[in-house]
Short mmCIF file of C-alpha atoms and ligand atoms in Angstrom, two decimals:
data_model
loop_
_atom_site.label_atom_id
_atom_site.label_comp_id
_atom_site.label_asym_id
_atom_site.label_seq_id
_atom_site.Cartn_x
_atom_site.Cartn_y
_atom_site.Cartn_z
CA MET A 869 -57.57 45.10 57.93
CA GLU A 870 -55.96 41.71 58.29
CA TYR A 871 -57.48 38.76 56.47
CA LYS A 872 -57.14 35.07 57.30
CA ASN A 873 -58.65 33.37 54.27
CA PRO A 874 -56.39 32.84 51.24
CA GLU A 875 -59.08 33.94 48.74
CA THR A 876 -59.45 37.32 50.45
CA ILE A 877 -55.70 37.78 51.04
CA ALA A 878 -54.97 37.17 47.35
CA ILE A 879 -57.59 39.69 46.24
CA ARG A 880 -57.39 42.41 48.89
CA THR A 881 -53.61 42.69 49.41
CA GLN A 882 -52.73 45.64 47.20
CA SER A 883 -50.17 48.42 46.93
CA GLU A 884 -51.35 51.80 48.22
CA ARG A 885 -53.40 53.80 45.74
CA THR A 886 -51.78 56.72 43.92
CA GLN A 887 -53.35 60.18 43.68
CA HIS A 888 -55.50 58.80 40.83
CA GLN A 889 -57.42 56.52 43.18
CA GLU A 890 -57.25 53.57 40.78
CA HIS A 891 -59.20 50.44 41.75
CA SER A 892 -56.80 48.03 40.05
CA VAL A 893 -53.08 48.50 40.73
CA PRO A 894 -51.07 50.14 37.91
CA VAL A 895 -47.90 48.67 36.37
CA TYR A 896 -44.84 50.56 37.60
CA LEU A 897 -42.77 50.29 34.44
CA THR A 898 -39.88 52.41 35.61
CA SER A 899 -36.25 51.52 35.98
CA SER A 900 -35.57 53.99 38.79
CA PHE A 901 -37.20 56.29 41.36
CA VAL A 902 -36.44 59.96 42.12
CA PHE A 903 -35.24 61.53 45.36
CA ASP A 904 -36.45 64.77 46.97
CA ASP A 905 -33.01 66.15 47.72
CA ALA A 906 -29.43 65.27 48.60
CA GLU A 907 -30.34 64.19 52.14
CA ASP A 908 -33.16 61.92 50.90
CA MET A 909 -30.75 60.36 48.44
CA ARG A 910 -28.01 59.84 51.03
CA ALA A 911 -30.40 58.32 53.59
CA SER A 912 -31.93 56.02 50.97
CA PHE A 913 -28.57 54.67 49.85
CA ALA A 914 -27.53 54.27 53.48
CA GLU A 915 -30.68 52.14 53.93
CA GLU A 916 -31.84 54.41 56.74
CA LYS A 917 -35.24 54.39 55.05
CA GLN A 918 -37.06 51.73 53.11
CA ARG A 919 -37.93 53.01 49.67
CA ASN A 920 -37.58 52.11 46.01
CA ILE A 921 -34.30 53.17 44.42
CA TYR A 922 -33.84 51.06 41.30
CA SER A 923 -35.99 48.24 39.86
CA ARG A 924 -33.16 45.70 39.97
CA TYR A 925 -33.46 46.11 43.78
CA THR A 926 -37.17 46.63 44.41
CA ASN A 927 -40.28 47.77 42.56
CA PRO A 928 -43.85 48.35 43.85
CA ASN A 929 -45.30 45.55 41.67
CA CYS A 930 -42.70 43.06 42.92
CA ALA A 931 -43.28 44.24 46.50
CA GLU A 932 -47.03 43.62 46.19
CA LEU A 933 -46.40 40.10 44.86
CA VAL A 934 -43.98 39.40 47.72
CA GLU A 935 -46.44 40.66 50.33
CA LYS A 936 -49.23 38.45 48.99
CA MET A 937 -47.03 35.38 48.73
CA CYS A 938 -45.69 35.88 52.28
CA LEU A 939 -49.24 36.03 53.63
CA LEU A 940 -50.31 33.00 51.60
CA GLU A 941 -47.28 30.90 52.61
CA GLY A 942 -47.14 32.19 56.20
CA ALA A 943 -43.61 33.56 55.63
CA GLU A 944 -41.75 36.47 57.25
CA ALA A 945 -40.13 37.79 54.07
CA GLY A 946 -39.67 37.14 50.38
CA THR A 947 -38.03 38.23 47.15
CA THR A 948 -38.92 37.83 43.47
CA PHE A 949 -36.97 36.56 40.44
CA ALA A 950 -37.27 36.46 36.65
CA THR A 951 -37.82 32.67 36.62
CA GLY A 952 -38.12 29.72 38.97
CA MET A 953 -34.59 28.63 38.09
CA SER A 954 -33.12 32.02 39.01
CA ALA A 955 -34.92 31.77 42.36
CA ILE A 956 -33.41 28.32 42.92
CA PHE A 957 -29.91 29.26 41.76
CA SER A 958 -29.81 32.53 43.73
CA THR A 959 -31.07 30.89 46.91
CA PHE A 960 -28.41 28.17 46.82
CA ALA A 961 -25.63 30.47 45.65
CA ALA A 962 -26.38 33.05 48.35
CA LEU A 963 -26.61 30.56 51.22
CA LEU A 964 -23.80 28.13 50.35
CA ASN A 965 -20.04 28.44 50.64
CA SER A 966 -17.31 26.48 48.93
CA GLY A 967 -17.03 23.11 50.70
CA ASP A 968 -20.71 22.92 51.69
CA HIS A 969 -22.89 19.91 50.95
CA VAL A 970 -26.54 19.68 49.86
CA LEU A 971 -28.78 16.75 50.71
CA SER A 972 -31.53 16.57 48.09
CA ALA A 973 -34.29 14.28 46.97
CA ARG A 974 -33.42 12.61 43.65
CA SER A 975 -36.89 13.38 42.27
CA ILE A 976 -36.40 17.07 41.50
CA PHE A 977 -36.90 19.35 38.53
CA GLY A 978 -34.46 18.42 35.72
CA ASN A 979 -32.68 21.77 35.53
CA THR A 980 -32.17 21.82 39.33
CA HIS A 981 -30.55 18.39 38.96
CA THR A 982 -28.22 19.80 36.26
CA LEU A 983 -27.35 22.72 38.55
CA PHE A 984 -26.30 20.28 41.30
CA THR A 985 -24.42 17.85 39.06
CA LYS A 986 -22.80 20.06 36.42
CA TYR A 987 -22.28 23.51 37.94
CA PHE A 988 -22.04 23.18 41.75
CA PRO A 989 -18.86 21.06 41.54
CA LYS A 990 -17.17 24.10 39.90
CA TRP A 991 -17.60 25.92 43.22
CA ASN A 992 -16.72 22.87 45.32
CA ILE A 993 -20.33 22.36 46.43
CA SER A 994 -21.24 18.69 46.67
CA HIS A 995 -24.58 16.95 46.93
CA THR A 996 -26.05 13.58 47.86
CA TYR A 997 -29.36 12.34 46.52
CA PHE A 998 -31.83 10.31 48.54
CA ASN A 999 -34.84 8.32 47.45
CA VAL A 1000 -38.03 9.88 48.81
CA LYS A 1001 -39.34 6.35 49.34
CA SER A 1002 -36.70 5.50 51.95
CA LEU A 1003 -36.50 8.42 54.34
CA GLU A 1004 -35.46 6.09 57.20
CA ASP A 1005 -31.89 6.10 55.82
CA LEU A 1006 -31.73 9.87 55.51
CA GLU A 1007 -30.04 10.75 58.80
CA GLY A 1008 -27.03 8.60 57.89
CA LEU A 1009 -26.40 10.76 54.82
CA ILE A 1010 -25.98 13.98 56.79
CA ARG A 1011 -22.35 15.16 56.99
CA PRO A 1012 -20.73 17.86 59.14
CA GLU A 1013 -20.64 20.10 56.04
CA THR A 1014 -24.29 19.51 55.06
CA LYS A 1015 -26.04 22.87 55.00
CA ILE A 1016 -29.27 22.47 53.02
CA LEU A 1017 -31.97 19.80 52.82
CA TYR A 1018 -33.99 20.15 49.61
CA VAL A 1019 -37.23 18.53 48.36
CA GLU A 1020 -40.23 18.93 46.09
CA SER A 1021 -43.61 17.48 47.08
CA PRO A 1022 -45.56 16.10 45.28
CA THR A 1023 -42.67 14.93 43.12
CA ASN A 1024 -42.60 15.27 39.35
CA PRO A 1025 -43.87 13.18 37.61
CA ALA A 1026 -44.38 10.25 40.01
CA THR A 1027 -46.51 12.28 42.49
CA ASP A 1028 -44.72 10.81 45.51
CA ILE A 1029 -45.52 12.71 48.70
CA VAL A 1030 -42.60 13.68 50.94
CA ASP A 1031 -43.22 13.95 54.69
CA LEU A 1032 -42.46 17.64 55.27
CA GLU A 1033 -42.94 17.60 59.04
CA MET A 1034 -40.51 14.72 59.46
CA LEU A 1035 -37.85 16.42 57.31
CA ALA A 1036 -38.32 19.71 59.17
CA THR A 1037 -37.74 17.93 62.49
CA LEU A 1038 -34.59 16.29 61.13
CA SER A 1039 -33.37 19.64 59.79
CA ARG A 1040 -33.81 21.30 63.17
CA LYS A 1041 -31.92 18.51 64.90
CA HIS A 1042 -28.95 18.82 62.51
CA ASN A 1043 -29.11 22.58 61.95
CA LEU A 1044 -29.89 22.28 58.23
CA ILE A 1045 -31.75 24.87 56.15
CA PHE A 1046 -34.86 23.01 54.97
CA ILE A 1047 -35.94 24.29 51.53
CA VAL A 1048 -39.09 23.15 49.70
CA ASP A 1049 -39.91 23.79 46.04
CA ASN A 1050 -43.68 24.16 46.45
CA CYS A 1051 -44.39 24.65 42.76
CA PHE A 1052 -46.64 21.60 42.30
CA ALA A 1053 -48.85 22.34 45.29
CA THR A 1054 -49.06 26.16 45.51
CA PRO A 1055 -49.68 27.78 48.92
CA TYR A 1056 -53.40 27.16 48.43
CA LEU A 1057 -52.87 23.40 48.78
CA GLN A 1058 -49.79 23.17 51.01
CA GLN A 1059 -47.85 25.55 53.27
CA PRO A 1060 -44.44 23.96 53.97
CA ILE A 1061 -43.50 26.71 56.46
CA LYS A 1062 -46.32 25.52 58.73
CA PHE A 1063 -44.55 22.15 58.88
CA GLY A 1064 -41.18 23.78 59.64
CA ALA A 1065 -39.56 24.63 56.27
CA ALA A 1066 -37.15 27.60 56.40
CA ILE A 1067 -37.58 28.66 52.75
CA VAL A 1068 -40.21 27.96 50.11
CA ILE A 1069 -39.39 28.43 46.44
CA HIS A 1070 -41.78 28.71 43.51
CA SER A 1071 -41.62 28.73 39.78
CA ALA A 1072 -44.43 31.28 39.40
CA THR A 1073 -44.48 30.29 35.72
CA LYS A 1074 -46.63 27.29 36.58
CA LEU A 1075 -49.85 27.33 38.64
CA LEU A 1076 -49.27 30.76 40.20
CA ASP A 1077 -49.69 32.40 36.80
CA GLY A 1078 -51.68 29.40 35.66
CA GLN A 1079 -52.44 30.80 32.24
CA GLY A 1080 -49.19 30.12 30.39
CA ARG A 1081 -48.34 33.82 30.01
CA VAL A 1082 -45.32 34.93 32.01
CA MET A 1083 -42.28 33.48 33.73
CA GLY A 1084 -41.38 34.29 37.31
CA GLY A 1085 -39.85 32.97 40.51
CA ILE A 1086 -40.17 33.69 44.19
CA ALA A 1087 -38.50 32.66 47.43
CA VAL A 1088 -40.15 33.28 50.81
CA GLY A 1089 -39.17 32.27 54.33
CA LYS A 1090 -37.14 33.28 57.39
CA ALA A 1091 -36.26 36.97 57.24
CA ASP A 1092 -32.50 36.60 57.87
CA LEU A 1093 -32.09 33.93 55.17
CA ILE A 1094 -34.23 35.82 52.66
CA ASP A 1095 -32.20 38.98 53.32
CA THR A 1096 -29.03 37.09 52.35
CA VAL A 1097 -30.72 35.81 49.18
CA TYR A 1098 -32.11 39.26 48.33
CA ARG A 1099 -28.69 40.92 48.69
CA PHE A 1100 -27.13 38.36 46.37
CA ALA A 1101 -29.94 38.76 43.82
CA ARG A 1102 -29.91 42.55 43.75
CA ILE A 1103 -26.21 42.49 42.87
CA THR A 1104 -26.33 39.64 40.36
CA GLY A 1105 -29.55 40.89 38.73
CA PRO A 1106 -32.14 38.15 38.07
CA ALA A 1107 -34.89 40.74 38.66
CA LEU A 1108 -38.55 40.07 37.86
CA SER A 1109 -39.96 42.61 35.40
CA PRO A 1110 -42.63 44.91 36.91
CA PHE A 1111 -45.05 43.85 34.18
CA ASN A 1112 -44.62 40.17 34.99
CA ALA A 1113 -44.95 40.91 38.71
CA TRP A 1114 -48.20 42.79 38.03
CA THR A 1115 -49.50 39.87 35.91
CA LEU A 1116 -48.60 37.36 38.63
CA SER A 1117 -50.19 39.44 41.37
CA LYS A 1118 -53.38 39.53 39.28
CA SER A 1119 -53.09 35.76 38.70
CA LEU A 1120 -53.06 35.17 42.45
CA GLU A 1121 -56.48 36.84 42.73
CA THR A 1122 -57.94 33.74 41.04
CA LEU A 1123 -55.53 31.15 42.50
CA ALA A 1124 -58.05 29.57 44.88
CA VAL A 1125 -60.87 29.13 42.34
CA ARG A 1126 -58.49 27.94 39.65
CA VAL A 1127 -56.69 25.43 41.84
CA GLU A 1128 -59.99 24.10 43.29
CA LYS A 1129 -61.23 23.40 39.77
CA HIS A 1130 -57.86 21.98 38.60
CA CYS A 1131 -58.00 19.51 41.49
CA GLU A 1132 -61.65 18.64 40.92
CA ASN A 1133 -60.93 17.86 37.24
CA ALA A 1134 -57.77 15.94 38.13
CA LEU A 1135 -59.55 13.73 40.69
CA GLN A 1136 -62.39 13.07 38.23
CA LEU A 1137 -59.92 12.12 35.49
CA ALA A 1138 -57.97 9.84 37.86
CA ILE A 1139 -61.16 8.05 38.95
CA ARG A 1140 -62.40 7.65 35.38
CA LEU A 1141 -59.08 6.23 34.10
CA GLU A 1142 -58.28 3.97 37.04
CA LYS A 1143 -60.22 1.00 35.66
CA HIS A 1144 -59.31 1.53 31.98
CA PRO A 1145 -58.06 -1.70 30.32
CA LYS A 1146 -55.20 0.08 28.48
CA ILE A 1147 -53.88 1.61 31.69
CA GLN A 1148 -51.65 -0.28 34.08
CA GLN A 1149 -51.69 2.28 36.85
CA VAL A 1150 -53.05 5.71 37.72
CA ARG A 1151 -51.32 7.79 40.36
CA TYR A 1152 -52.98 10.76 42.01
CA PRO A 1153 -52.31 11.78 45.63
CA PHE A 1154 -56.01 11.97 46.56
CA LEU A 1155 -56.92 8.57 45.08
CA PRO A 1156 -57.29 6.07 47.96
CA SER A 1157 -55.07 3.67 45.95
CA HIS A 1158 -52.11 6.12 46.14
CA PRO A 1159 -49.49 4.59 48.48
CA GLN A 1160 -49.27 7.83 50.48
CA TYR A 1161 -52.93 8.77 50.41
CA GLU A 1162 -53.00 9.44 54.19
CA LEU A 1163 -49.90 11.61 54.20
CA ALA A 1164 -51.28 13.55 51.23
CA GLN A 1165 -54.52 14.13 53.14
CA LYS A 1166 -52.54 15.35 56.13
CA GLN A 1167 -50.34 17.89 54.40
CA MET A 1168 -52.40 18.96 51.36
CA ARG A 1169 -55.85 20.53 51.04
CA LEU A 1170 -56.50 18.77 47.69
CA GLY A 1171 -54.45 16.49 45.42
CA GLY A 1172 -53.02 18.97 42.89
CA ASN A 1173 -53.43 19.02 39.12
CA ILE A 1174 -50.93 16.35 38.04
CA VAL A 1175 -52.23 12.88 37.26
CA THR A 1176 -49.80 10.26 36.01
CA ILE A 1177 -50.99 7.29 34.03
CA GLU A 1178 -48.96 4.30 32.92
CA VAL A 1179 -50.18 2.99 29.59
CA ILE A 1180 -49.61 -0.65 28.65
CA GLY A 1181 -46.98 -1.28 25.97
CA GLY A 1182 -44.11 0.91 27.24
CA LEU A 1183 -42.16 3.45 25.17
CA GLU A 1184 -43.94 2.81 21.88
CA SER A 1185 -47.40 3.12 23.37
CA GLY A 1186 -46.41 6.31 25.16
CA ARG A 1187 -45.37 7.92 21.88
CA ALA A 1188 -48.44 6.57 20.03
CA PHE A 1189 -50.65 8.04 22.75
CA LEU A 1190 -49.15 11.53 22.27
CA ASP A 1191 -49.60 11.26 18.49
CA ALA A 1192 -53.28 10.35 18.89
CA ILE A 1193 -54.09 13.24 21.26
CA GLU A 1194 -56.12 15.97 19.56
CA MET A 1195 -57.13 18.59 22.13
CA CYS A 1196 -54.59 18.40 24.96
CA SER A 1197 -51.35 20.29 24.28
CA LEU A 1198 -47.92 18.74 23.77
CA THR A 1199 -45.78 21.38 25.44
CA ALA A 1200 -43.10 21.75 28.09
CA ASN A 1201 -45.15 23.78 30.58
CA LEU A 1202 -47.55 22.60 33.29
CA GLY A 1203 -50.18 24.13 35.54
CA ASP A 1204 -51.92 25.91 32.68
CA THR A 1205 -55.66 26.38 31.98
CA ARG A 1206 -55.06 24.05 29.03
CA THR A 1207 -54.55 20.37 29.73
CA ILE A 1208 -51.01 19.28 28.82
CA VAL A 1209 -49.77 15.73 28.23
CA SER A 1210 -46.13 14.67 28.18
CA HIS A 1211 -44.13 11.45 27.94
CA PRO A 1212 -41.07 11.82 30.22
CA ALA A 1213 -39.36 8.57 29.09
CA SER A 1214 -38.91 9.84 25.51
CA THR A 1215 -38.34 13.54 26.38
CA THR A 1216 -37.12 15.01 29.70
CA HIS A 1217 -35.74 11.66 30.89
CA GLY A 1218 -34.84 10.26 27.44
CA LYS A 1219 -31.10 10.24 28.17
CA LEU A 1220 -31.47 7.85 31.11
CA SER A 1221 -31.63 4.05 30.75
CA THR A 1222 -34.89 2.22 31.51
CA GLU A 1223 -33.36 1.07 34.84
CA GLU A 1224 -32.24 4.58 35.80
CA ARG A 1225 -35.70 5.90 34.96
CA GLN A 1226 -37.37 3.26 37.08
CA GLN A 1227 -35.28 4.32 40.06
CA VAL A 1228 -37.01 7.71 39.95
CA GLY A 1229 -40.41 6.14 39.32
CA ILE A 1230 -40.63 6.86 35.60
CA MET A 1231 -41.95 3.82 33.76
CA ASP A 1232 -41.55 3.70 29.97
CA GLY A 1233 -45.31 4.04 29.43
CA LEU A 1234 -45.76 6.85 31.94
CA ILE A 1235 -47.77 9.85 30.74
CA ARG A 1236 -47.91 13.01 32.83
CA VAL A 1237 -51.20 14.86 32.54
CA SER A 1238 -51.27 18.44 33.80
CA VAL A 1239 -55.03 18.69 34.10
CA GLY A 1240 -56.44 22.01 32.95
CA LEU A 1241 -59.71 23.85 33.27
CA GLU A 1242 -61.53 22.64 30.16
CA HIS A 1243 -64.80 20.76 30.75
CA ILE A 1244 -63.94 17.41 32.31
CA GLU A 1245 -65.91 15.48 29.67
CA ASP A 1246 -63.79 16.99 26.89
CA ILE A 1247 -60.56 16.09 28.69
CA VAL A 1248 -61.72 12.51 29.35
CA GLN A 1249 -62.94 12.11 25.77
CA ASP A 1250 -59.63 13.28 24.24
CA ILE A 1251 -57.62 10.91 26.45
CA GLU A 1252 -59.95 7.93 26.03
CA LYS A 1253 -59.92 8.37 22.25
CA ALA A 1254 -56.11 8.44 22.23
CA LEU A 1255 -56.02 5.26 24.35
CA VAL A 1256 -58.00 3.43 21.67
CA SER A 1257 -55.14 3.83 19.20
CA ILE A 1258 -52.37 2.30 21.32
C1 PLP B 710 -40.71 24.67 36.09
C2 PLP B 710 -40.13 24.32 37.40
C3 PLP B 710 -39.00 25.01 37.88
C4 PLP B 710 -38.27 26.05 37.07
O1 PLP B 710 -39.05 27.18 36.88
P1 PLP B 710 -38.86 28.17 35.61
O2 PLP B 710 -39.84 29.24 35.90
O3 PLP B 710 -39.14 27.36 34.39
O4 PLP B 710 -37.45 28.65 35.64
C5 PLP B 710 -38.52 24.66 39.14
N1 PLP B 710 -39.11 23.71 39.88
C6 PLP B 710 -40.20 23.02 39.45
C7 PLP B 710 -40.79 21.97 40.31
C8 PLP B 710 -40.74 23.30 38.20
O5 PLP B 710 -41.80 22.61 37.77
#
């Protein structure tokens, strides 16, 4: 049977049962798979048949995760990785040649930025950053050697919304591969392929697992591009462990209910904090005061789980706020059941100057809240109490 609704797809897409008729899929913790005879082995290596050979190539748990994610994202094909970063690195490394150029939003995950700035030059791959707030100038930045257009939306931590349909149209016109890191939205909230993206990448470590347990990465999209990425990955070896793939496939069964509740809590928190005297600004894509509220409504089902607040008093207040927090976690992850608070200006973006930070929308008093699934009153209380002490 084919299902249309994401809740049902995520629950009912399963590997075939074994002879044991298990209800829940087993973990295939095996490094390799056996052949019937010499002819079976020859034909398998010649790729005349599709079957599992070795878990660096494929594994039933990884295949199940890929199938689910393809259905959820509306993609033709996909492949899994040990982490989000290995998905990002492998995708770029497989699709780019020496001399190619990447056009990327400046507001991207910190380690992806380091990949572009520190490592790509070693292979003669250049990049240009654009500000997601001035997309009108984007076409002028495209060069003959530009091959990939890359964005995240909503951006981290400013929650800017990038117009995916507009960028997909531009990519088609200039023959660029449009890649979206959809980690902050998940396919439940946003399906970039529907707007014309060629590849969607995820750090499955975040909301897809959603319980702070395992790391993982996935890339889905056009079959010919994914095949190129898969062939690079199976040689270079950033394979997802079968156990982590099993965990992530189980996590997806609850993606819809989790993300609904994350977004409900996040919107509540944003509304409750918007008028707080110690807060200069609250940004949340589904707050009517968000500058791109309408675009967010167009391309997302709900606003996501990240709320950013700017406390008065800058750097010092930001640090004092973290010290006064009791329940919410101070940790590097996001998209967990547990609410997480972080202060980018003194941590992830601490090496930049105040001016450089402002260019990417990170004010000195900005706090990123990854809203979890605790009772909303407990989250609000913890944050309001911490605000008293700044
Ligand atoms: C965390 C993150 C990554 C990297 O994923 P890992 O699983 O930590 O390697 C990439 N992109 C975004 C937007 C992220 O938040």
